[in-house]
Amino acid sequence: MKNLIILGAGTSGTMMANHLVSKLPKKDWSITIIDQYKTHYYQPGFLFLPFDTYTEDQVKKVGKKFIPKGVNYIQKKIDKILPVDNQVVLEDETLDYDLLIIATGSKIVPEETEGLLGPLWKKDIFDFYTFEGALALRNKLREWDGGKLVIHITEMPIKCPVAPLEFAFLADSYFTKKGMRDKVEITYVTPLSGAFTKPTCSKSLSYLLSEKGIHMEADFAIERVDNEKKEIVDYGDKTIPFDLLVTVPTNMGDELIERSGLGDDLNFIPTHKHTLQSIEHENIFVIGDATNVPASKAGSVAHFQAETLTDNILLYIKGYTLKEEFDGHANCFIETGNNKALLIDFNYNTEPVHGTFPFPKIGPLKLLKESIFNHWGKLAFRWIYWNMLLKGIAIPFVSRNMSFKGKIFDIKRN
Amino acid sequence: MDLNIAGIRLDVTEDGYLTDVSQWNKDIGLEIAKNEGIEMTDRHWEVVSWLQEQVKNDVALSIRGIKKSGVLDIKEFYALFPKGPLKISTKIAGVPKPKSCI
């Protein structure tokens, strides 16, 4: 009997368990998934919690519900991976593996920025990348009477790179609805040169910021937070004052990766960007936010990766060459406020373009254009996530690799 | 797009980065620096060579990487190439614009 171990029961790990349980021969392989946490969060929902659009119950469920029968589910803390010995050390036992899938994700590390965890943390400074942070921010927004709202990204890469921008758009809507938009000055601060991470998006969508009266500060590399003066300071001594700071702290892979000596500077694991095999160890595969591949850290990306990775694991077990198939495909809804959203579809080499999705000319979703239908798509996605995505059910008509059908290449790239 | 520097025609991107690193030489670097309003010192050139070395070795450039480089700290980096040090220094070095932007 051989052992396949999956580390992490988040979006990626859960999907892999569901894919593999029906495909690996049961008489030869035992599948184990390990995660110390009992709750599975719908992380895209964290964006809506602060604005009272979603309730707590809509974004969390018991993780066990999504682990299929036939998979051994261990709820223990993982101490480290011993890649040379093919072992995983847990808090009170050591397990042997023949094949390992690392799906330990990424998380915020506010400690990386001086002064971020100072006296203003959770008073006037918040994150919305954790359940607790998003809830604390919701409570703050309910009673906030206005002032300078600064929405800030510390450094790239971050999970769901468009989320902070969506937050800015939704904040504009939220304060407008509350009748206090004139009391709130919104500033969007990014270490990048433009609001969007993709140049074609910045070109075709920058009107959104001016339309909503959102001021932008680009190329801002934060050095520290000055809690006394209530401002953020960058390495060039530029300062931006705030009354309420909503920040996306540095994102890093799990400390377990550092303890195991498997990661880069940010604890992300060097991974082959088309096969998802670890660069250093051939019987270790990596998926989702835990990799260092130059794709967005997002659930849709993990979903497409899971399909390629499943095939590659079966090929690897049989001794065949792996498919160099994964193309960095991402498919993301971007909330723009006022019940509208955008949809973007892109991969490693092709930037987001105009067109219709998933059917050429028909849509019904429009790429890179605001529409109410796209917003419904985003809201429907919560149902798709819990009922299809985690279970490894393919989303109809959406293929793992980016399709060029129905796409219009009318934006010049740099 | 192309750019004429010291009588040589160079291929550059829309925002002025050389598309072919092998076309680079010190005179070209000097000319780009002048356009960016930077007066090059020995220290500037040291940093530029270090950046080129990193790119040659496929190391992705980032502000965090500077912090851990041991070559210079971020404060000095900003002092040498004010405003957007990574963008400006890479342009002078003739290497691609870093894309820590996914």
JSON list of N, CA, C and O in Angstrom, two decimals, chain B residues 37-85:
[
{"chain": "B", "resi": 37, "resn": "GLY", "atom": "N", "xyz": [17.13, 62.24, -14.90]},
{"chain": "B", "resi": 37, "resn": "GLY", "atom": "CA", "xyz": [17.59, 63.27, -13.96]},
{"chain": "B", "resi": 37, "resn": "GLY", "atom": "C", "xyz": [18.54, 62.74, -12.90]},
{"chain": "B", "resi": 37, "resn": "GLY", "atom": "O", "xyz": [18.60, 63.25, -11.78]},
{"chain": "B", "resi": 38, "resn": "ILE", "atom": "N", "xyz": [19.29, 61.68, -13.26]},
{"chain": "B", "resi": 38, "resn": "ILE", "atom": "CA", "xyz": [20.20, 61.10, -12.26]},
{"chain": "B", "resi": 38, "resn": "ILE", "atom": "C", "xyz": [21.65, 61.23, -12.71]},
{"chain": "B", "resi": 38, "resn": "ILE", "atom": "O", "xyz": [22.00, 60.90, -13.84]},
{"chain": "B", "resi": 39, "resn": "GLU", "atom": "N", "xyz": [22.45, 61.75, -11.79]},
{"chain": "B", "resi": 39, "resn": "GLU", "atom": "CA", "xyz": [23.87, 61.88, -12.08]},
{"chain": "B", "resi": 39, "resn": "GLU", "atom": "C", "xyz": [24.58, 60.64, -11.53]},
{"chain": "B", "resi": 39, "resn": "GLU", "atom": "O", "xyz": [24.56, 60.38, -10.32]},
{"chain": "B", "resi": 40, "resn": "MET", "atom": "N", "xyz": [25.16, 59.86, -12.42]},
{"chain": "B", "resi": 40, "resn": "MET", "atom": "CA", "xyz": [25.72, 58.57, -12.02]},
{"chain": "B", "resi": 40, "resn": "MET", "atom": "C", "xyz": [27.05, 58.74, -11.27]},
{"chain": "B", "resi": 40, "resn": "MET", "atom": "O", "xyz": [27.93, 59.47, -11.71]},
{"chain": "B", "resi": 41, "resn": "THR", "atom": "N", "xyz": [27.19, 58.03, -10.12]},
{"chain": "B", "resi": 41, "resn": "THR", "atom": "CA", "xyz": [28.46, 57.97, -9.39]},
{"chain": "B", "resi": 41, "resn": "THR", "atom": "C", "xyz": [28.94, 56.52, -9.43]},
{"chain": "B", "resi": 41, "resn": "THR", "atom": "O", "xyz": [28.22, 55.64, -9.93]},
{"chain": "B", "resi": 42, "resn": "ASP", "atom": "N", "xyz": [30.12, 56.28, -8.90]},
{"chain": "B", "resi": 42, "resn": "ASP", "atom": "CA", "xyz": [30.62, 54.90, -8.83]},
{"chain": "B", "resi": 42, "resn": "ASP", "atom": "C", "xyz": [29.63, 53.97, -8.13]},
{"chain": "B", "resi": 42, "resn": "ASP", "atom": "O", "xyz": [29.42, 52.83, -8.53]},
{"chain": "B", "resi": 43, "resn": "ARG", "atom": "N", "xyz": [29.04, 54.51, -7.07]},
{"chain": "B", "resi": 43, "resn": "ARG", "atom": "CA", "xyz": [28.08, 53.71, -6.30]},
{"chain": "B", "resi": 43, "resn": "ARG", "atom": "C", "xyz": [26.86, 53.33, -7.17]},
{"chain": "B", "resi": 43, "resn": "ARG", "atom": "O", "xyz": [26.39, 52.19, -7.11]},
{"chain": "B", "resi": 44, "resn": "HIS", "atom": "N", "xyz": [26.38, 54.30, -7.97]},
{"chain": "B", "resi": 44, "resn": "HIS", "atom": "CA", "xyz": [25.28, 53.99, -8.89]},
{"chain": "B", "resi": 44, "resn": "HIS", "atom": "C", "xyz": [25.66, 52.84, -9.82]},
{"chain": "B", "resi": 44, "resn": "HIS", "atom": "O", "xyz": [24.88, 51.91, -10.02]},
{"chain": "B", "resi": 45, "resn": "TRP", "atom": "N", "xyz": [26.87, 52.91, -10.37]},
{"chain": "B", "resi": 45, "resn": "TRP", "atom": "CA", "xyz": [27.30, 51.85, -11.31]},
{"chain": "B", "resi": 45, "resn": "TRP", "atom": "C", "xyz": [27.43, 50.50, -10.63]},
{"chain": "B", "resi": 45, "resn": "TRP", "atom": "O", "xyz": [27.09, 49.47, -11.23]},
{"chain": "B", "resi": 46, "resn": "GLU", "atom": "N", "xyz": [27.88, 50.52, -9.36]},
{"chain": "B", "resi": 46, "resn": "GLU", "atom": "CA", "xyz": [27.97, 49.25, -8.62]},
{"chain": "B", "resi": 46, "resn": "GLU", "atom": "C", "xyz": [26.59, 48.59, -8.53]},
{"chain": "B", "resi": 46, "resn": "GLU", "atom": "O", "xyz": [26.44, 47.39, -8.74]},
{"chain": "B", "resi": 47, "resn": "VAL", "atom": "N", "xyz": [25.62, 49.44, -8.20]},
{"chain": "B", "resi": 47, "resn": "VAL", "atom": "CA", "xyz": [24.25, 48.90, -8.05]},
{"chain": "B", "resi": 47, "resn": "VAL", "atom": "C", "xyz": [23.73, 48.40, -9.40]},
{"chain": "B", "resi": 47, "resn": "VAL", "atom": "O", "xyz": [23.14, 47.33, -9.49]},
{"chain": "B", "resi": 48, "resn": "VAL", "atom": "N", "xyz": [24.02, 49.17, -10.45]},
{"chain": "B", "resi": 48, "resn": "VAL", "atom": "CA", "xyz": [23.57, 48.77, -11.79]},
{"chain": "B", "resi": 48, "resn": "VAL", "atom": "C", "xyz": [24.18, 47.42, -12.19]},
{"chain": "B", "resi": 48, "resn": "VAL", "atom": "O", "xyz": [23.47, 46.53, -12.67]},
{"chain": "B", "resi": 49, "resn": "SER", "atom": "N", "xyz": [25.47, 47.23, -11.94]},
{"chain": "B", "resi": 49, "resn": "SER", "atom": "CA", "xyz": [26.09, 45.93, -12.29]},
{"chain": "B", "resi": 49, "resn": "SER", "atom": "C", "xyz": [25.49, 44.81, -11.47]},
{"chain": "B", "resi": 49, "resn": "SER", "atom": "O", "xyz": [25.28, 43.70, -11.97]},
{"chain": "B", "resi": 50, "resn": "TRP", "atom": "N", "xyz": [25.23, 45.11, -10.20]},
{"chain": "B", "resi": 50, "resn": "TRP", "atom": "CA", "xyz": [24.63, 44.07, -9.36]},
{"chain": "B", "resi": 50, "resn": "TRP", "atom": "C", "xyz": [23.25, 43.66, -9.89]},
{"chain": "B", "resi": 50, "resn": "TRP", "atom": "O", "xyz": [22.92, 42.48, -9.96]},
{"chain": "B", "resi": 51, "resn": "LEU", "atom": "N", "xyz": [22.47, 44.66, -10.31]},
{"chain": "B", "resi": 51, "resn": "LEU", "atom": "CA", "xyz": [21.13, 44.36, -10.87]},
{"chain": "B", "resi": 51, "resn": "LEU", "atom": "C", "xyz": [21.26, 43.49, -12.12]},
{"chain": "B", "resi": 51, "resn": "LEU", "atom": "O", "xyz": [20.52, 42.51, -12.29]},
{"chain": "B", "resi": 52, "resn": "GLN", "atom": "N", "xyz": [22.22, 43.84, -12.98]},
{"chain": "B", "resi": 52, "resn": "GLN", "atom": "CA", "xyz": [22.40, 43.07, -14.22]},
{"chain": "B", "resi": 52, "resn": "GLN", "atom": "C", "xyz": [22.79, 41.63, -13.89]},
{"chain": "B", "resi": 52, "resn": "GLN", "atom": "O", "xyz": [22.32, 40.69, -14.53]},
{"chain": "B", "resi": 53, "resn": "GLU", "atom": "N", "xyz": [23.64, 41.49, -12.87]},
{"chain": "B", "resi": 53, "resn": "GLU", "atom": "CA", "xyz": [24.07, 40.16, -12.43]},
{"chain": "B", "resi": 53, "resn": "GLU", "atom": "C", "xyz": [22.86, 39.34, -11.97]},
{"chain": "B", "resi": 53, "resn": "GLU", "atom": "O", "xyz": [22.70, 38.17, -12.33]},
{"chain": "B", "resi": 54, "resn": "GLN", "atom": "N", "xyz": [21.99, 39.97, -11.18]},
{"chain": "B", "resi": 54, "resn": "GLN", "atom": "CA", "xyz": [20.79, 39.29, -10.67]},
{"chain": "B", "resi": 54, "resn": "GLN", "atom": "C", "xyz": [19.91, 38.81, -11.82]},
{"chain": "B", "resi": 54, "resn": "GLN", "atom": "O", "xyz": [19.43, 37.69, -11.82]},
{"chain": "B", "resi": 55, "resn": "VAL", "atom": "N", "xyz": [19.71, 39.69, -12.80]},
{"chain": "B", "resi": 55, "resn": "VAL", "atom": "CA", "xyz": [18.84, 39.34, -13.92]},
{"chain": "B", "resi": 55, "resn": "VAL", "atom": "C", "xyz": [19.44, 38.19, -14.72]},
{"chain": "B", "resi": 55, "resn": "VAL", "atom": "O", "xyz": [18.76, 37.26, -15.14]},
{"chain": "B", "resi": 56, "resn": "LYS", "atom": "N", "xyz": [20.78, 38.26, -14.88]},
{"chain": "B", "resi": 56, "resn": "LYS", "atom": "CA", "xyz": [21.47, 37.20, -15.61]},
{"chain": "B", "resi": 56, "resn": "LYS", "atom": "C", "xyz": [21.25, 35.85, -14.92]},
{"chain": "B", "resi": 56, "resn": "LYS", "atom": "O", "xyz": [21.10, 34.81, -15.57]},
{"chain": "B", "resi": 57, "resn": "ASN", "atom": "N", "xyz": [21.19, 35.88, -13.57]},
{"chain": "B", "resi": 57, "resn": "ASN", "atom": "CA", "xyz": [20.99, 34.65, -12.81]},
{"chain": "B", "resi": 57, "resn": "ASN", "atom": "C", "xyz": [19.52, 34.32, -12.56]},
{"chain": "B", "resi": 57, "resn": "ASN", "atom": "O", "xyz": [19.20, 33.52, -11.68]},
{"chain": "B", "resi": 58, "resn": "ASP", "atom": "N", "xyz": [18.62, 35.01, -13.32]},
{"chain": "B", "resi": 58, "resn": "ASP", "atom": "CA", "xyz": [17.19, 34.73, -13.20]},
{"chain": "B", "resi": 58, "resn": "ASP", "atom": "C", "xyz": [16.61, 35.02, -11.83]},
{"chain": "B", "resi": 58, "resn": "ASP", "atom": "O", "xyz": [15.63, 34.38, -11.41]},
{"chain": "B", "resi": 59, "resn": "VAL", "atom": "N", "xyz": [17.20, 35.94, -11.09]},
{"chain": "B", "resi": 59, "resn": "VAL", "atom": "CA", "xyz": [16.64, 36.30, -9.80]},
{"chain": "B", "resi": 59, "resn": "VAL", "atom": "C", "xyz": [15.62, 37.42, -10.03]},
{"chain": "B", "resi": 59, "resn": "VAL", "atom": "O", "xyz": [15.94, 38.42, -10.67]},
{"chain": "B", "resi": 60, "resn": "ALA", "atom": "N", "xyz": [14.39, 37.22, -9.55]},
{"chain": "B", "resi": 60, "resn": "ALA", "atom": "CA", "xyz": [13.36, 38.25, -9.72]},
{"chain": "B", "resi": 60, "resn": "ALA", "atom": "C", "xyz": [13.69, 39.43, -8.82]},
{"chain": "B", "resi": 60, "resn": "ALA", "atom": "O", "xyz": [14.02, 39.26, -7.65]},
{"chain": "B", "resi": 61, "resn": "LEU", "atom": "N", "xyz": [13.66, 40.63, -9.38]},
{"chain": "B", "resi": 61, "resn": "LEU", "atom": "CA", "xyz": [14.00, 41.82, -8.60]},
{"chain": "B", "resi": 61, "resn": "LEU", "atom": "C", "xyz": [12.78, 42.34, -7.85]},
{"chain": "B", "resi": 61, "resn": "LEU", "atom": "O", "xyz": [11.69, 42.41, -8.41]},
{"chain": "B", "resi": 62, "resn": "SER", "atom": "N", "xyz": [12.99, 42.68, -6.59]},
{"chain": "B", "resi": 62, "resn": "SER", "atom": "CA", "xyz": [11.92, 43.27, -5.80]},
{"chain": "B", "resi": 62, "resn": "SER", "atom": "C", "xyz": [12.55, 44.13, -4.71]},
{"chain": "B", "resi": 62, "resn": "SER", "atom": "O", "xyz": [13.73, 43.98, -4.41]},
{"chain": "B", "resi": 63, "resn": "ILE", "atom": "N", "xyz": [11.72, 45.00, -4.14]},
{"chain": "B", "resi": 63, "resn": "ILE", "atom": "CA", "xyz": [12.21, 45.82, -3.02]},
{"chain": "B", "resi": 63, "resn": "ILE", "atom": "C", "xyz": [12.65, 44.92, -1.86]},
{"chain": "B", "resi": 63, "resn": "ILE", "atom": "O", "xyz": [13.67, 45.13, -1.23]},
{"chain": "B", "resi": 64, "resn": "ARG", "atom": "N", "xyz": [11.86, 43.85, -1.63]},
{"chain": "B", "resi": 64, "resn": "ARG", "atom": "CA", "xyz": [12.23, 42.89, -0.57]},
{"chain": "B", "resi": 64, "resn": "ARG", "atom": "C", "xyz": [13.59, 42.26, -0.84]},
{"chain": "B", "resi": 64, "resn": "ARG", "atom": "O", "xyz": [14.40, 42.08, 0.07]},
{"chain": "B", "resi": 65, "resn": "GLY", "atom": "N", "xyz": [13.85, 41.96, -2.10]},
{"chain": "B", "resi": 65, "resn": "GLY", "atom": "CA", "xyz": [15.12, 41.37, -2.48]},
{"chain": "B", "resi": 65, "resn": "GLY", "atom": "C", "xyz": [16.28, 42.31, -2.17]},
{"chain": "B", "resi": 65, "resn": "GLY", "atom": "O", "xyz": [17.36, 41.87, -1.77]},
{"chain": "B", "resi": 66, "resn": "ILE", "atom": "N", "xyz": [16.06, 43.61, -2.35]},
{"chain": "B", "resi": 66, "resn": "ILE", "atom": "CA", "xyz": [17.09, 44.60, -2.02]},
{"chain": "B", "resi": 66, "resn": "ILE", "atom": "C", "xyz": [17.41, 44.54, -0.54]},
{"chain": "B", "resi": 66, "resn": "ILE", "atom": "O", "xyz": [18.57, 44.54, -0.12]},
{"chain": "B", "resi": 67, "resn": "LYS", "atom": "N", "xyz": [16.34, 44.45, 0.28]},
{"chain": "B", "resi": 67, "resn": "LYS", "atom": "CA", "xyz": [16.51, 44.41, 1.74]},
{"chain": "B", "resi": 67, "resn": "LYS", "atom": "C", "xyz": [17.46, 43.29, 2.14]},
{"chain": "B", "resi": 67, "resn": "LYS", "atom": "O", "xyz": [18.26, 43.40, 3.05]},
{"chain": "B", "resi": 68, "resn": "LYS", "atom": "N", "xyz": [17.33, 42.15, 1.44]},
{"chain": "B", "resi": 68, "resn": "LYS", "atom": "CA", "xyz": [18.12, 40.98, 1.83]},
{"chain": "B", "resi": 68, "resn": "LYS", "atom": "C", "xyz": [19.41, 40.84, 1.04]},
{"chain": "B", "resi": 68, "resn": "LYS", "atom": "O", "xyz": [20.12, 39.85, 1.17]},
{"chain": "B", "resi": 69, "resn": "SER", "atom": "N", "xyz": [19.70, 41.83, 0.17]},
{"chain": "B", "resi": 69, "resn": "SER", "atom": "CA", "xyz": [20.81, 41.67, -0.76]},
{"chain": "B", "resi": 69, "resn": "SER", "atom": "C", "xyz": [22.19, 41.74, -0.10]},
{"chain": "B", "resi": 69, "resn": "SER", "atom": "O", "xyz": [23.14, 41.12, -0.55]},
{"chain": "B", "resi": 70, "resn": "GLY", "atom": "N", "xyz": [22.27, 42.54, 0.98]},
{"chain": "B", "resi": 70, "resn": "GLY", "atom": "CA", "xyz": [23.58, 42.75, 1.58]},
{"chain": "B", "resi": 70, "resn": "GLY", "atom": "C", "xyz": [24.41, 43.75, 0.77]},
{"chain": "B", "resi": 70, "resn": "GLY", "atom": "O", "xyz": [25.48, 44.16, 1.19]},
{"chain": "B", "resi": 71, "resn": "VAL", "atom": "N", "xyz": [23.93, 44.14, -0.40]},
{"chain": "B", "resi": 71, "resn": "VAL", "atom": "CA", "xyz": [24.66, 45.09, -1.25]},
{"chain": "B", "resi": 71, "resn": "VAL", "atom": "C", "xyz": [24.32, 46.53, -0.87]},
{"chain": "B", "resi": 71, "resn": "VAL", "atom": "O", "xyz": [25.19, 47.39, -0.77]},
{"chain": "B", "resi": 72, "resn": "LEU", "atom": "N", "xyz": [23.05, 46.78, -0.66]},
{"chain": "B", "resi": 72, "resn": "LEU", "atom": "CA", "xyz": [22.63, 48.10, -0.20]},
{"chain": "B", "resi": 72, "resn": "LEU", "atom": "C", "xyz": [21.30, 47.97, 0.51]},
{"chain": "B", "resi": 72, "resn": "LEU", "atom": "O", "xyz": [20.59, 46.98, 0.31]},
{"chain": "B", "resi": 73, "resn": "ASP", "atom": "N", "xyz": [20.97, 48.96, 1.37]},
{"chain": "B", "resi": 73, "resn": "ASP", "atom": "CA", "xyz": [19.65, 48.89, 1.99]},
{"chain": "B", "resi": 73, "resn": "ASP", "atom": "C", "xyz": [18.68, 49.77, 1.20]},
{"chain": "B", "resi": 73, "resn": "ASP", "atom": "O", "xyz": [19.08, 50.51, 0.30]},
{"chain": "B", "resi": 74, "resn": "ILE", "atom": "N", "xyz": [17.41, 49.66, 1.56]},
{"chain": "B", "resi": 74, "resn": "ILE", "atom": "CA", "xyz": [16.38, 50.32, 0.75]},
{"chain": "B", "resi": 74, "resn": "ILE", "atom": "C", "xyz": [16.50, 51.83, 0.83]},
{"chain": "B", "resi": 74, "resn": "ILE", "atom": "O", "xyz": [16.28, 52.54, -0.14]},
{"chain": "B", "resi": 75, "resn": "LYS", "atom": "N", "xyz": [16.90, 52.32, 2.02]},
{"chain": "B", "resi": 75, "resn": "LYS", "atom": "CA", "xyz": [17.07, 53.77, 2.19]},
{"chain": "B", "resi": 75, "resn": "LYS", "atom": "C", "xyz": [18.08, 54.31, 1.17]},
{"chain": "B", "resi": 75, "resn": "LYS", "atom": "O", "xyz": [17.85, 55.33, 0.53]},
{"chain": "B", "resi": 76, "resn": "GLU", "atom": "N", "xyz": [19.21, 53.60, 1.08]},
{"chain": "B", "resi": 76, "resn": "GLU", "atom": "CA", "xyz": [20.24, 54.05, 0.14]},
{"chain": "B", "resi": 76, "resn": "GLU", "atom": "C", "xyz": [19.75, 53.94, -1.30]},
{"chain": "B", "resi": 76, "resn": "GLU", "atom": "O", "xyz": [20.02, 54.79, -2.14]},
{"chain": "B", "resi": 77, "resn": "PHE", "atom": "N", "xyz": [19.02, 52.88, -1.58]},
{"chain": "B", "resi": 77, "resn": "PHE", "atom": "CA", "xyz": [18.47, 52.65, -2.91]},
{"chain": "B", "resi": 77, "resn": "PHE", "atom": "C", "xyz": [17.60, 53.85, -3.32]},
{"chain": "B", "resi": 77, "resn": "PHE", "atom": "O", "xyz": [17.69, 54.38, -4.43]},
{"chain": "B", "resi": 78, "resn": "TYR", "atom": "N", "xyz": [16.76, 54.31, -2.39]},
{"chain": "B", "resi": 78, "resn": "TYR", "atom": "CA", "xyz": [15.92, 55.47, -2.65]},
{"chain": "B", "resi": 78, "resn": "TYR", "atom": "C", "xyz": [16.75, 56.74, -2.79]},
{"chain": "B", "resi": 78, "resn": "TYR", "atom": "O", "xyz": [16.41, 57.64, -3.57]},
{"chain": "B", "resi": 79, "resn": "ALA", "atom": "N", "xyz": [17.84, 56.83, -2.01]},
{"chain": "B", "resi": 79, "resn": "ALA", "atom": "CA", "xyz": [18.69, 58.02, -2.08]},
{"chain": "B", "resi": 79, "resn": "ALA", "atom": "C", "xyz": [19.38, 58.09, -3.45]},
{"chain": "B", "resi": 79, "resn": "ALA", "atom": "O", "xyz": [19.51, 59.15, -4.04]},
{"chain": "B", "resi": 80, "resn": "LEU", "atom": "N", "xyz": [19.79, 56.93, -3.96]},
{"chain": "B", "resi": 80, "resn": "LEU", "atom": "CA", "xyz": [20.48, 56.90, -5.25]},
{"chain": "B", "resi": 80, "resn": "LEU", "atom": "C", "xyz": [19.53, 57.13, -6.42]},
{"chain": "B", "resi": 80, "resn": "LEU", "atom": "O", "xyz": [19.86, 57.85, -7.37]},
{"chain": "B", "resi": 81, "resn": "PHE", "atom": "N", "xyz": [18.38, 56.48, -6.36]},
{"chain": "B", "resi": 81, "resn": "PHE", "atom": "CA", "xyz": [17.41, 56.58, -7.45]},
{"chain": "B", "resi": 81, "resn": "PHE", "atom": "C", "xyz": [16.05, 57.02, -6.88]},
{"chain": "B", "resi": 81, "resn": "PHE", "atom": "O", "xyz": [15.16, 56.19, -6.69]},
{"chain": "B", "resi": 82, "resn": "PRO", "atom": "N", "xyz": [15.89, 58.30, -6.59]},
{"chain": "B", "resi": 82, "resn": "PRO", "atom": "CA", "xyz": [14.69, 58.74, -5.88]},
{"chain": "B", "resi": 82, "resn": "PRO", "atom": "C", "xyz": [13.40, 58.41, -6.63]},
{"chain": "B", "resi": 82, "resn": "PRO", "atom": "O", "xyz": [13.40, 58.22, -7.83]},
{"chain": "B", "resi": 83, "resn": "LYS", "atom": "N", "xyz": [12.32, 58.37, -5.85]},
{"chain": "B", "resi": 83, "resn": "LYS", "atom": "CA", "xyz": [10.95, 58.11, -6.31]},
{"chain": "B", "resi": 83, "resn": "LYS", "atom": "C", "xyz": [10.68, 56.64, -6.60]},
{"chain": "B", "resi": 83, "resn": "LYS", "atom": "O", "xyz": [10.13, 55.95, -5.77]},
{"chain": "B", "resi": 84, "resn": "GLY", "atom": "N", "xyz": [11.07, 56.13, -7.74]},
{"chain": "B", "resi": 84, "resn": "GLY", "atom": "CA", "xyz": [10.81, 54.71, -8.01]},
{"chain": "B", "resi": 84, "resn": "GLY", "atom": "C", "xyz": [12.12, 53.99, -8.27]},
{"chain": "B", "resi": 84, "resn": "GLY", "atom": "O", "xyz": [12.45, 53.72, -9.43]},
{"chain": "B", "resi": 85, "resn": "PRO", "atom": "N", "xyz": [12.90, 53.69, -7.22]},
{"chain": "B", "resi": 85, "resn": "PRO", "atom": "CA", "xyz": [14.26, 53.19, -7.43]},
{"chain": "B", "resi": 85, "resn": "PRO", "atom": "C", "xyz": [14.35, 51.94, -8.30]},
{"chain": "B", "resi": 85, "resn": "PRO", "atom": "O", "xyz": [15.24, 51.84, -9.15]}
]
